[in-house]
Coordinates of C-alpha atoms in Angstrom, one line a residue:
X438 CA 41.0 -15.7 14.9
X439 CA 38.1 -17.9 15.7
X440 CA 34.6 -17.8 15.4
X441 CA 32.8 -18.5 19.1
X442 CA 30.1 -20.9 19.1
X443 CA 26.6 -20.4 22.0
X444 CA 28.4 -22.7 23.7
X445 CA 31.6 -20.4 24.0
X446 CA 30.0 -17.5 25.4
X447 CA 29.0 -16.5 28.9
X448 CA 27.2 -13.4 29.2
X449 CA 26.8 -11.9 32.5
X450 CA 23.6 -12.3 33.4
X451 CA 22.0 -8.8 34.9
X452 CA 18.4 -7.9 35.1
X453 CA 17.9 -4.5 34.8
X454 CA 14.5 -1.5 36.0
X455 CA 12.9 -2.2 32.5
X456 CA 9.4 -3.0 31.6
X457 CA 8.0 -3.4 27.9
X458 CA 4.7 -3.0 27.4
X459 CA 3.3 -3.7 23.7
X460 CA 0.4 -2.1 22.7
X461 CA -1.6 -3.9 20.4
X462 CA 1.3 -5.1 18.0
X463 CA -0.7 -7.6 15.9
X464 CA 2.6 -9.3 13.7
X465 CA 3.8 -12.5 15.3
X466 CA 7.4 -12.5 14.6
X467 CA 7.3 -9.6 16.2
X468 CA 6.1 -10.7 19.5
X469 CA 8.2 -13.1 19.3
X470 CA 11.3 -11.4 18.3
X471 CA 10.0 -9.0 21.3
X472 CA 11.5 -11.9 23.9
X473 CA 14.3 -12.1 22.2
X474 CA 15.2 -9.2 22.2
X475 CA 14.0 -8.7 25.9
X476 CA 15.8 -11.8 27.2
X477 CA 18.8 -10.5 25.9
X478 CA 19.2 -7.2 27.2
X479 CA 17.9 -8.3 30.8
X480 CA 14.4 -6.1 30.7
X481 CA 12.2 -7.7 33.7
X482 CA 8.7 -7.8 32.5
X483 CA 6.6 -7.7 29.2
X484 CA 3.4 -7.0 28.9
X485 CA 1.0 -8.3 25.8
X486 CA -2.4 -6.6 24.4
X487 CA -5.3 -9.6 24.4
X488 CA -5.6 -9.2 21.2
X489 CA -1.9 -10.2 20.1
X490 CA -1.1 -13.3 18.7
X491 CA -1.1 -16.1 21.3
X492 CA 2.1 -17.7 22.6
X493 CA 1.2 -20.8 20.9
X494 CA 1.5 -19.2 17.5
X495 CA 3.9 -20.8 15.5
X496 CA 5.9 -18.3 14.3
X497 CA 6.2 -16.4 18.3
X498 CA 7.5 -19.7 18.7
X499 CA 10.1 -19.5 16.5
X500 CA 11.3 -16.5 16.3
X501 CA 11.6 -16.1 19.9
X502 CA 13.7 -19.3 19.9
X503 CA 13.1 -20.6 23.5
X504 CA 12.8 -17.0 25.4
X505 CA 9.5 -17.6 26.4
X506 CA 10.2 -19.1 29.9
X507 CA 12.9 -17.1 30.3
X508 CA 11.1 -13.5 30.5
X509 CA 8.6 -12.6 32.6
X510 CA 5.3 -11.5 30.7
X511 CA 1.3 -11.0 31.0
X512 CA -1.2 -10.0 29.2
X513 CA -3.5 -7.3 29.4
X514 CA -7.1 -6.0 28.7
X515 CA -6.8 -2.5 29.1
X516 CA -4.0 -0.3 27.4
X517 CA -4.8 2.7 29.5
X518 CA -5.4 0.6 33.1
X519 CA -2.3 -0.8 33.1
X520 CA 0.5 1.8 32.4
X521 CA -2.0 4.0 34.7
X522 CA -1.3 1.2 37.4
X523 CA 2.6 1.1 36.2
X524 CA 2.7 4.4 36.5
X525 CA 1.6 4.4 40.8
X526 CA 4.6 1.8 40.7
X527 CA 6.8 5.0 40.2
X528 CA 7.8 3.8 37.1
X529 CA 8.7 6.3 34.4
X530 CA 6.7 6.1 31.0
X531 CA 8.7 6.2 28.0
X532 CA 7.1 6.0 24.7
X533 CA 9.6 5.7 21.5
X534 CA 7.7 7.5 19.2
X535 CA 8.1 10.5 17.1
X536 CA 6.1 13.3 19.0
X537 CA 6.6 17.6 18.3
X538 CA 8.0 16.8 22.0
X539 CA 10.8 13.9 21.6
X540 CA 14.0 14.0 22.7
X541 CA 16.8 11.9 20.9
X542 CA 18.1 9.0 22.0
X543 CA 21.1 9.6 22.8
X544 CA 20.5 12.7 24.3
X545 CA 18.0 11.3 27.6
X546 CA 19.7 10.1 30.7
X547 CA 17.8 7.8 31.4
X548 CA 20.5 6.9 34.5
X549 CA 17.8 9.5 36.1
X550 CA 15.0 7.2 36.0
X551 CA 14.4 3.7 39.0
X552 CA 12.2 2.5 36.9
X553 CA 11.5 2.3 33.3
X554 CA 8.8 1.8 31.1
X555 CA 9.2 1.6 27.2
X556 CA 5.9 1.7 25.2
X557 CA 6.2 0.3 22.0
X558 CA 3.0 1.6 19.7
X559 CA 0.8 -1.1 17.0
X560 CA 2.9 -1.0 13.9
X561 CA 0.1 1.1 12.1
X562 CA -1.5 3.5 14.3
X563 CA 2.0 4.3 17.0
X564 CA 1.2 4.5 21.1
X565 CA -2.4 5.0 20.5
X566 CA -3.1 7.6 24.0
X567 CA 0.5 9.3 23.9
X568 CA -1.2 11.8 26.7
X569 CA -0.7 8.8 29.3
X570 CA 3.3 8.8 28.5
X571 CA 5.8 10.8 30.9
X572 CA 8.1 11.3 28.2
X573 CA 8.9 10.0 24.7
X574 CA 12.2 9.6 23.0
X575 CA 13.7 9.1 18.8
X576 CA 16.3 7.4 17.5
X577 CA 17.8 9.6 15.1
X578 CA 16.9 8.9 10.9
X579 CA 19.3 9.6 8.3
X580 CA 17.6 8.3 5.0
X581 CA 14.1 9.5 3.6
X582 CA 12.0 6.8 5.9
X583 CA 10.7 8.5 9.1
X584 CA 9.8 5.8 10.8
X585 CA 11.6 1.8 11.2
X586 CA 10.3 -1.5 12.5
X587 CA 8.8 -1.1 15.8
X588 CA 11.4 -4.1 16.9
X589 CA 14.5 -2.8 15.6
X590 CA 13.2 0.3 17.6
X591 CA 13.2 -1.2 20.5
X592 CA 16.8 -3.1 19.9
X593 CA 18.2 0.4 19.9
X594 CA 16.5 1.6 23.0
X595 CA 17.5 -1.1 24.9
X596 CA 21.2 -0.8 23.8
X597 CA 20.8 2.9 24.6
X598 CA 19.3 2.3 28.0
X599 CA 21.2 -0.5 29.4
X600 CA 24.3 1.0 28.0
X601 CA 23.7 4.3 29.9
X602 CA 22.8 1.9 33.1
X603 CA 25.7 0.1 33.3
X604 CA 27.9 2.9 32.8
X605 CA 26.7 4.5 35.3
X606 CA 26.8 1.5 37.5
X607 CA 30.7 1.4 37.2
X608 CA 31.0 5.3 37.6
X609 CA 29.6 5.4 40.8

């Protein structure tokens, strides 16, 4: 067995109809990792609130590891407006959030949605206006803690979404 380097690996470069909206994420490392995770999973676009750390922030740049120029991104000032606009463009708005209506992620059928928006809430308060979402999904947890880091939740969700979309593509 030989461990491979980055130069030995050629990933299938593919884009999925997925957009991410970050609702008031304030930690530079989370912003940087959002880019890195989103690029890894072929996300089309990311929206960040204007009060999020700058993309010139040293910690954002370091954790993003050269992925900032590789993914479309935009800053917004009004969360409600950006979500309403995405809804008007026929996106399904899915909040990664624990609610009384959340569906376990593995039970949610992402294949039934042509364009998907994943909403990430703030680290402290979750999604500010939960009434804007079409659906909420939750990641089952088996320890005492009831939540995890917002970017870890994003990574798990993107894995499930792209896995379902890729499997369905080859089953047709």
